[in-house]
C-alpha atoms as one frame of an Amber mdcrd trajectory, in Angstrom:
protein
 -12.385 -34.878  30.785 -14.805 -35.653  28.033 -16.253 -32.716  25.894 -19.924
 -32.052  26.451 -22.021 -32.720  23.448 -25.747 -32.252  22.681 -27.837 -35.169
  23.966 -28.739 -37.902  21.457 -32.179 -39.419  21.318 -32.894 -41.860  24.090
 -32.866 -45.506  23.316 -31.031 -48.750  23.608 -27.699 -48.877  21.702 -28.064
 -45.225  20.425 -24.589 -44.075  19.277 -23.199 -41.316  21.562 -20.504 -40.145
  19.271 -22.694 -38.068  16.936 -25.167 -35.478  17.968 -28.745 -36.020  17.062
 -30.071 -34.610  13.768 -32.543 -31.856  13.938 -36.082 -32.936  12.812 -37.628
 -31.500   9.743 -39.866 -28.501  10.217 -43.080 -30.445   9.753 -44.499 -29.973
  13.138 -48.174 -29.085  13.513 -49.295 -25.569  14.272 -50.212 -26.473  17.850
 -46.973 -28.323  18.679 -44.479 -26.380  20.892 -40.747 -26.766  20.282 -38.825
 -28.138  23.309 -36.732 -25.832  25.345 -33.004 -26.390  24.950 -30.533 -26.192
  27.836 -29.472 -22.695  29.050 -26.654 -22.721  26.511 -26.447 -24.969  23.486
 -22.651 -25.790  24.259 -20.519 -25.155  27.160 -17.167 -24.015  26.021 -14.453
 -21.837  27.548 -16.253 -18.656  26.523 -19.751 -19.514  27.563 -19.390 -17.897
  30.923 -17.805 -14.814  29.398 -20.770 -14.573  26.936 -23.202 -14.658  29.717
 -21.312 -11.900  31.584 -21.199  -9.788  28.364 -25.110 -10.154  28.094 -25.647
  -9.240  31.666 -23.303  -6.180  31.428 -25.199  -4.983  28.311 -28.526  -5.480
  30.218 -27.604  -3.733  33.464 -26.011  -0.825  31.590 -29.215  -0.530  29.646
 -31.091  -0.117  32.823 -28.890   2.140  34.902 -27.060   4.101  32.258 -29.379
   4.262  29.092 -27.957   5.778  26.043 -30.744   6.621  23.667 -29.249   7.611
  20.287 -31.892   6.906  17.630 -30.478   9.550  15.106 -27.579   7.202  14.206
 -29.782   4.289  13.384 -32.900   5.949  12.083 -31.349   6.275   8.542 -31.048
   2.533   8.416 -34.762   1.913   8.760 -37.385   2.785   6.269 -39.843   4.392
   8.686 -40.057   8.206   8.360 -39.649   8.604  12.167 -37.722   6.052  14.137
 -39.771   4.747  17.084 -36.995   5.434  19.549 -36.816   9.046  18.484 -40.654
   9.327  18.622 -40.636   7.871  22.095 -37.971  10.471  23.111 -40.071  13.247
  21.756 -43.192  11.879  23.520 -41.079  11.686  26.855 -39.908  15.316  26.292
 -43.487  16.475  25.774 -44.518  14.588  28.877 -41.646  16.232  30.899 -42.664
  19.645  29.629 -46.393  19.024  30.603 -45.272  17.834  34.072 -43.266  21.025
  34.683 -46.043  23.199  33.474 -48.628  21.312  35.760 -46.207  21.637  38.669
 -45.676  25.455  38.118 -49.525  25.998  37.889 -50.514  23.737  40.673 -52.674
  25.401  43.294 -50.196  25.132  46.225 -47.204  26.391  44.129 -49.184  29.063
  42.504 -50.335  30.638  45.779 -46.752  30.543  47.250 -45.293  32.080  44.064
 -47.932  34.849  44.108 -46.696  35.719  47.650 -43.137  35.763  46.371 -44.181
  38.002  43.422 -45.638  40.403  46.033 -42.381  40.713  47.807 -40.769  41.552
  44.487 -43.380  44.218  43.709 -43.133  45.798  47.177 -39.391  46.066  46.850
 -38.397  43.530  49.482 -36.628  41.661  46.668 -35.134  44.112  44.162 -31.980
  44.445  42.131 -29.140  46.330  43.486 -28.698  49.996  42.111 -27.700  50.793
  39.514 -27.776  47.281  37.798 -29.946  46.851  34.794 -30.350  43.064  34.418
 -32.524  43.368  31.227 -30.142  45.656  29.236 -26.643  44.885  30.580 -25.277
  42.049  28.325 -22.395  41.302  30.736 -24.740  40.858  33.663 -27.018  38.673
  31.642 -24.161  36.554  30.613 -23.203  36.117  34.294 -26.643  35.147  35.222
 -26.592  32.641  32.424 -23.436  31.274  33.719 -24.997  30.845  37.107 -28.070
  29.059  35.744 -25.729  27.030  33.442 -24.728  24.974  36.446 -27.988  23.229
  36.000 -28.059  20.329  33.420 -29.398  21.263  30.046 -31.909  18.448  30.213
 -33.391  19.899  33.344 -32.973  23.631  32.542 -34.841  23.494  29.199 -38.289
  22.281  30.528 -38.037  24.619  33.499 -37.263  27.679  31.139 -40.154  26.475
  28.839 -42.535  26.379  31.721 -41.467  29.816  33.206 -41.089  31.507  29.772
 -44.370  30.090  28.353 -42.927  28.963  25.001 -41.496  25.712  23.735 -37.949
  25.483  22.472 -37.054  23.935  19.163 -34.030  22.059  18.066 -31.859  19.700
  19.979 -33.296  19.328  23.546 -29.936  18.889  25.405 -27.633  21.190  23.395
 -26.144  23.499  26.092 -25.537  26.428  23.644 -29.084  26.238  22.359 -30.605
  25.980  25.772 -28.491  28.992  26.977 -29.732  31.139  24.087 -33.318  30.068
  24.796 -33.028  30.950  28.458 -31.479  34.315  27.617 -34.365  35.088  25.256
 -37.276  33.703  27.278 -36.234  34.303  30.935 -33.740  37.257  31.056 -34.762
  39.470  28.133 -37.769  41.553  29.205 -40.635  42.174  26.671 -40.789  45.474
  24.902 -43.911  46.423  26.794 -42.139  46.376  30.112 -39.519  48.923  28.751
 -42.059  51.690  27.820 -43.924  54.119  30.056 -45.760  57.314  29.554 -44.331
  60.660  30.765 -46.528  62.699  33.120 -48.015  65.882  31.590 -46.203  69.080
  32.408 -42.986  67.372  33.208 -39.731  68.613  31.504 -38.827  66.360  28.684
 -35.432  65.529  30.062 -36.792  64.707  33.479 -39.600  62.689  31.782 -36.985
  60.677  29.805 -34.900  60.064  32.954 -38.035  58.939  34.870 -38.971  56.805
  31.872 -35.614  55.025  31.891 -35.721  54.469  35.624 -39.157  52.861  35.561
 -38.207  50.695  32.644 -35.093  49.616  34.429 -37.041  48.844  37.656 -39.754
  46.898  35.561 -37.063  44.921  33.843 -35.129  44.079  36.949 -38.249  43.018
  38.670 -39.300  40.751  35.829 -35.814  39.151  35.675 -35.752  38.630  39.440
 -39.210  37.045  39.449 -38.346  34.671  36.634 -35.025  33.600  37.976 -36.494
  32.831  41.368 -39.386  31.014  39.876 -36.975  29.084  37.697 -34.872  28.050
  40.796 -38.087  27.107  42.843 -39.467  25.156  39.978 -36.264  23.104  39.585
 -36.234  22.406  43.274 -39.799  21.288  43.415 -39.308  19.152  40.235 -36.414
  17.461  41.767 -38.226  16.724  44.998 -41.301  15.407  43.157 -39.395  13.154
  40.678 -41.013  14.852  37.639 -37.719  15.720  35.975 -35.760  13.857  33.258
 -33.209  11.222  33.978 -29.871  12.281  34.921 -28.319  14.639  37.495 -29.846
  18.050  38.231 -26.624  19.846  38.042 -23.610  19.500  35.822 -20.850  17.153
  37.143 -18.217  19.914  36.978 -20.570  22.766  38.221 -19.347  25.063  41.011
 -22.916  25.131  42.468 -24.791  21.931  43.192 -27.887  22.999  45.237 -30.802
  25.118  44.603 -30.447  26.922  47.921 -26.884  27.912  47.215 -27.888  29.153
  43.659 -30.638  31.430  45.064 -28.108  32.738  47.692 -25.440  33.401  45.027
 -27.894  35.177  42.830 -29.129  37.323  45.718 -25.487  38.125  46.655 -24.429
  39.120  43.263 -27.534  41.082  41.970 -30.064  41.867  44.795 -29.940  44.650
  47.264 -28.194  44.082  50.569 -31.521  44.354  52.374 -32.927  41.382  50.590
 -32.519  38.035  52.559 -33.707  35.667  50.008 -33.412  32.493  52.115 -35.678
  34.106  54.835 -38.141  35.438  52.356 -38.410  32.120  50.541 -38.924  30.341
  53.814 -41.632  32.816  54.945 -43.732  32.079  51.883 -43.256  28.215  52.181
 -40.680  27.860  49.442 -37.755  26.378  51.206 -35.201  24.959  48.819 -33.743
  21.426  49.536 -32.547  20.011  46.290 -28.726  19.117  46.503 -26.695  16.977
  44.398 -24.453  14.577  46.351 -21.607  12.193  45.412 -24.192   9.355  45.384
 -26.105  11.052  42.600 -22.907  11.498  40.586 -21.546   8.047  41.109 -20.917
   6.156  37.864 -23.044   3.081  38.130 -22.308   1.548  34.783 -20.497  -1.605
  34.413 -17.123  -1.449  32.589 -16.459  -4.858  31.298 -17.519  -8.475  31.536
 -14.252  -9.547  33.364 -14.990  -6.973  36.099 -18.598  -8.022  36.702 -18.014
  -9.843  40.020 -15.792  -6.970  41.417 -18.155  -4.293  40.432 -21.176  -5.997
  42.064 -19.327  -6.815  45.307 -20.127  -3.564  47.107 -23.865  -3.760  46.306
 -24.297  -0.134  45.063 -24.818  -1.148  41.482 -27.150  -4.020  42.490 -29.382
  -1.626  44.395 -29.226   0.905  41.611 -30.161  -1.818  39.094 -33.114  -2.916
  41.212 -34.451   0.612  41.590 -34.169   1.129  37.788 -35.773  -2.188  37.054
 -38.793  -1.296  39.348 -39.209   1.900  37.303 -38.769   0.369  33.719 -40.661
  -2.759  34.252 -43.370  -1.787  36.823 -42.273  -4.390  39.366 -42.325  -3.820
  43.104 -38.688  -3.664  44.349 -38.492  -2.363  47.896 -35.036  -1.701  49.458
 -35.103  -1.725  53.235 -32.709   1.264  53.686 -30.341   3.646  52.306 -27.299
   2.592  50.321 -23.998   3.092  51.999 -21.716   4.887  49.461 -18.883   4.710
  49.257 -18.846   1.057  50.681 -15.253   0.981  51.746 -15.390  -1.749  54.499
 -16.555  -5.371  54.257 -19.538  -4.533  56.732 -20.809  -1.842  54.428 -20.585
  -4.046  51.360 -22.498  -6.841  53.233 -25.204  -4.282  54.265 -25.693  -3.189
  50.649 -25.639  -6.640  49.171 -27.968  -8.177  51.811 -30.414  -5.381  51.225
 -30.328  -6.016  47.416 -30.683  -9.811  47.913 -33.522  -9.457  50.230 -35.241
  -7.095  47.787 -34.815  -9.710  44.917 -36.329 -12.423  47.156 -39.334 -10.114
  48.028 -39.793  -9.344  44.367 -40.231 -12.971  43.462 -36.932 -14.756  42.989
 -37.731 -18.265  43.916 -34.093 -19.414  44.684 -33.730 -16.675  47.351 -36.792
 -17.255  49.588 -34.882 -19.192  52.089 -32.999 -16.861  54.509 -30.084 -19.204
  54.641 -29.803 -18.924  50.861 -29.924 -15.205  51.072 -26.994 -15.173  53.666
 -24.885 -17.502  51.636 -25.520 -15.528  48.332 -24.619 -12.347  50.022 -21.348
 -13.687  51.279 -20.528 -15.188  47.822 -21.174 -11.847  46.054 -18.964  -9.857
  48.477 -16.309 -12.451  48.015 -16.264 -11.939  44.235 -17.875 -15.255  43.323
 -18.542 -14.898  39.613 -20.872 -17.931  39.318 -22.978 -16.503  42.309 -23.315
 -13.100  40.450 -24.428 -14.794  37.228 -26.888 -17.059  39.061 -28.342 -14.057
  41.064 -28.823 -11.787  38.038 -30.217 -14.521  35.871 -32.621 -15.597  38.548
 -33.897 -12.018  38.825 -34.233 -11.739  35.083 -36.044 -15.029  34.550 -38.336
 -14.971  37.757 -39.182 -11.236  37.727 -38.285  -9.246  34.642 -39.303 -11.716
  31.849 -42.886 -12.366  33.347 -43.336  -8.532  33.729 -42.422  -7.882  30.107
 -44.239 -10.937  28.660 -47.002 -12.020  30.946 -48.026 -15.747  30.185 -51.627
 -14.831  29.623 -50.582 -12.129  27.007 -48.217 -14.495  25.328 -50.828 -17.202
  25.040 -53.288 -14.845  23.554 -50.696 -13.672  20.920 -49.640 -17.232  20.149
 -53.274 -18.225  19.558 -53.732 -15.158  17.292 -50.597 -15.902  15.287 -51.214
 -19.565  14.833 -54.908 -18.965  14.107 -55.826 -22.126  15.918 -58.295 -22.752
  18.747 -56.092 -25.328  20.137 -55.584 -25.602  23.929 -52.449 -23.943  24.973
 -50.352 -25.179  27.819 -48.290 -22.443  29.727 -46.741 -24.912  32.088 -43.322
 -24.597  30.425 -42.856 -21.104  31.867 -42.070 -17.822  30.118 -39.095 -19.037
  28.196 -41.085 -21.932  26.673 -43.891 -19.513  25.689 -41.394 -17.108  24.133
 -39.847 -19.953  22.097 -43.285 -20.974  20.924 -44.217 -17.361  19.925 -41.003
 -16.928  18.016 -41.444 -20.172  16.301 -45.152 -19.362  15.416 -44.225 -15.942
  14.028 -41.212 -17.115  12.061 -43.180 -20.056  10.608 -45.391 -17.574   8.877
 -42.331 -16.068   7.230 -40.723 -19.432   6.274 -38.083 -19.403   8.952 -37.634
 -22.347  11.229 -37.066 -21.779  14.950 -36.371 -24.810  17.243 -34.413 -23.236
  20.029 -33.366 -19.916  21.493 -29.668 -20.234  20.702 -28.666 -21.527  17.163
 -31.963 -20.477  15.434 -31.500 -16.927  16.433 -27.689 -16.746  15.803 -27.675
 -15.261  12.321 -30.438 -12.778  12.954 -32.759 -13.988  10.115 -35.464 -15.271
  12.641 -35.274 -11.890  14.518 -35.752  -9.948  11.233 -38.690 -12.272  10.415
 -40.334 -11.257  13.706 -39.896  -7.582  12.980 -41.153  -7.837   9.417 -44.266
  -9.741  10.747 -45.267  -6.875  13.158 -43.590  -3.903  11.423 -43.366  -4.679
   7.557 -41.900  -1.203   6.768 -39.308  -1.083   9.513 -36.536  -3.046   7.784
 -35.008  -1.421   4.615 -35.597  -2.675   1.181 -32.473  -3.703  -0.600 -32.069
  -2.211  -4.086 -31.769  -4.592  -6.982 -28.202  -5.640  -7.609 -27.004  -4.337
  -4.252 -25.542  -6.589  -1.517 -28.013  -7.159   1.315 -26.408  -6.301   4.736
 -26.194  -9.265   7.235 -29.388 -10.045   9.049 -27.711  -9.399  12.430 -26.794
  -5.880  11.450 -30.222  -5.196  10.140 -31.779  -6.347  13.347 -29.412  -4.397
  15.481 -30.115  -1.174  13.695 -33.908  -1.790  13.675 -33.964  -2.669  17.345
 -32.008   0.447  18.103 -34.552   2.456  16.160 -37.437   0.781  18.031 -35.926
   1.541  21.516 -36.522  -0.272  24.825 -34.657  -3.353  23.403 -31.281  -3.909
  25.002 -28.430  -5.462  22.871 -28.740  -8.833  24.388 -28.253 -10.819  21.218
 -24.495 -11.600  21.123 -22.163 -11.207  18.194 -20.909 -14.811  18.200 -22.361
 -18.339  17.874 -23.746 -19.993  19.917 -25.973 -17.426  21.689 -26.636 -17.843
  25.492 -30.175 -18.855  25.597 -30.932 -17.014  28.827 -29.857 -13.773  27.178
 -31.727 -14.641  24.084 -34.958 -15.225  26.174 -34.526 -11.957  28.021 -33.974
 -10.127  24.728 -37.037 -11.767  23.184 -39.063 -10.708  26.244 -38.083  -7.069
  25.651 -38.865  -7.337  21.909 -42.234  -8.886  22.582 -43.176  -6.110  25.113
 -41.987  -3.379  22.713 -43.868  -4.851  19.624 -47.005  -5.175  21.762 -46.775
  -1.638  23.033 -46.239  -0.327  19.409 -49.231  -2.306  18.298 -51.378  -0.879
  20.971 -50.292   2.655  20.100 -50.947   2.179  16.400 -54.422   0.705  17.250
 -55.225   3.637  19.442 -54.030   6.095  16.756 -56.249   4.324  14.139 -59.255
   4.439  16.442 -58.712   8.247  16.860 -58.279   8.643  13.118 -61.471   6.798
  12.469 -63.413   8.850  14.975 -62.077  12.083  13.475 -63.032  10.969   9.910
 -66.525  10.000  11.046 -67.022  13.468  12.606 -65.728  15.118   9.566 -68.096
  13.075   7.350 -71.075  14.128   9.420
């Protein structure tokens, strides 16, 4: 067969042996560059490049790995945007736990639970001293250590009433914080006043007894509050991402945790399950195999096989609905594990129908949905690529970069009141936006493949919106490759998946999806900086008055 080459200019007698030369960069400010084909060339590795890009994007959605510390030193900003976003998400989680703990409904029920502890219905077994016995406290910490550190920390902060510093998910640090804020009673709870006329020895014995009872009651109250709060947070969806319990934990349900705590440390007369139910605090959170299933994609070659059972497709759609704010409704529960062909067809058909309902134009026909479902189950690699790219182009990219927002930004960058035509779709507008921004920096962009391959155009976009993000190369030092600079800067920004491949040519579909993420992130950072500037101006004006 003949090798596929870039199309030459149309015209009679035009030679077909040589590709057309690129025109000089003298287009007017209002002229939009033409959209190239999906990939500039189709070689033996083009399909593999597309699979690699899709694997990176799907893993970004269903298995995010935020590690801004490794890349923050590459950038010039004092605080990497990704790390700042992580801290803001951490504060939001803490506030959500505090609001949940102090909500009217839960506060009334916890008050009734505290009354049972005060009355002695829930009390520690004699002669245990949960506040002073280091061994007992270590056993309670091991019981609470079944909970993931990412979940245990905000719950302990809300119950203990104090924020924890340092690494938020370091298990040893979280364990020390729980020991200090939840299990260690305050000094005021360990001191009482002896009655007048009582023998000093008897007064001391009574003082120790009351101090032990007060410490035990405080520890029992805090541990039960912690378990109830974790259960309600899991049911309400206000907790952090990830599993509630550790994968290797011996206890993976809040009800069993409460029962184990009662069996080991509370009196035999205490029926914690019945008492919790009597005050309306039934515990239902339980971690199943579906919660612990590894949904991440392993390699590009395994993409068709890993999508064939439909579990990762459904997980990706749920994650995309949360990440991009699009409506993705699955019609039923996912069957996991999907061992039989019928179970696989059920999962895949449900995912394909959800894609069609979300706005994938190529799947609106029921017959096309049926055919796509069978192809995906039968490990058709081209059908998997087509399905994922259709969802990315028809649903995700317009959600990240709405055409109206793109048009406004293009008009602002070009500083021209020319009529803007958005008929070319999101990809055409993204190309025009990138070309307009890069033209301000003297970098030419004519397509979404070759023009972005070396990373200089991507760095020009970052420098236009965030001038201090990229590092300044010292005099006489070798400047790192533009691709490496952009990769480090994008990681420090956060919310930008690694869709720009390492080789040339780039897949244009992947480049367009990456540009949509970059556009959305830069617009969000601009809005945040504008809001912060408004607050600073308002504060300065009040100080001046």
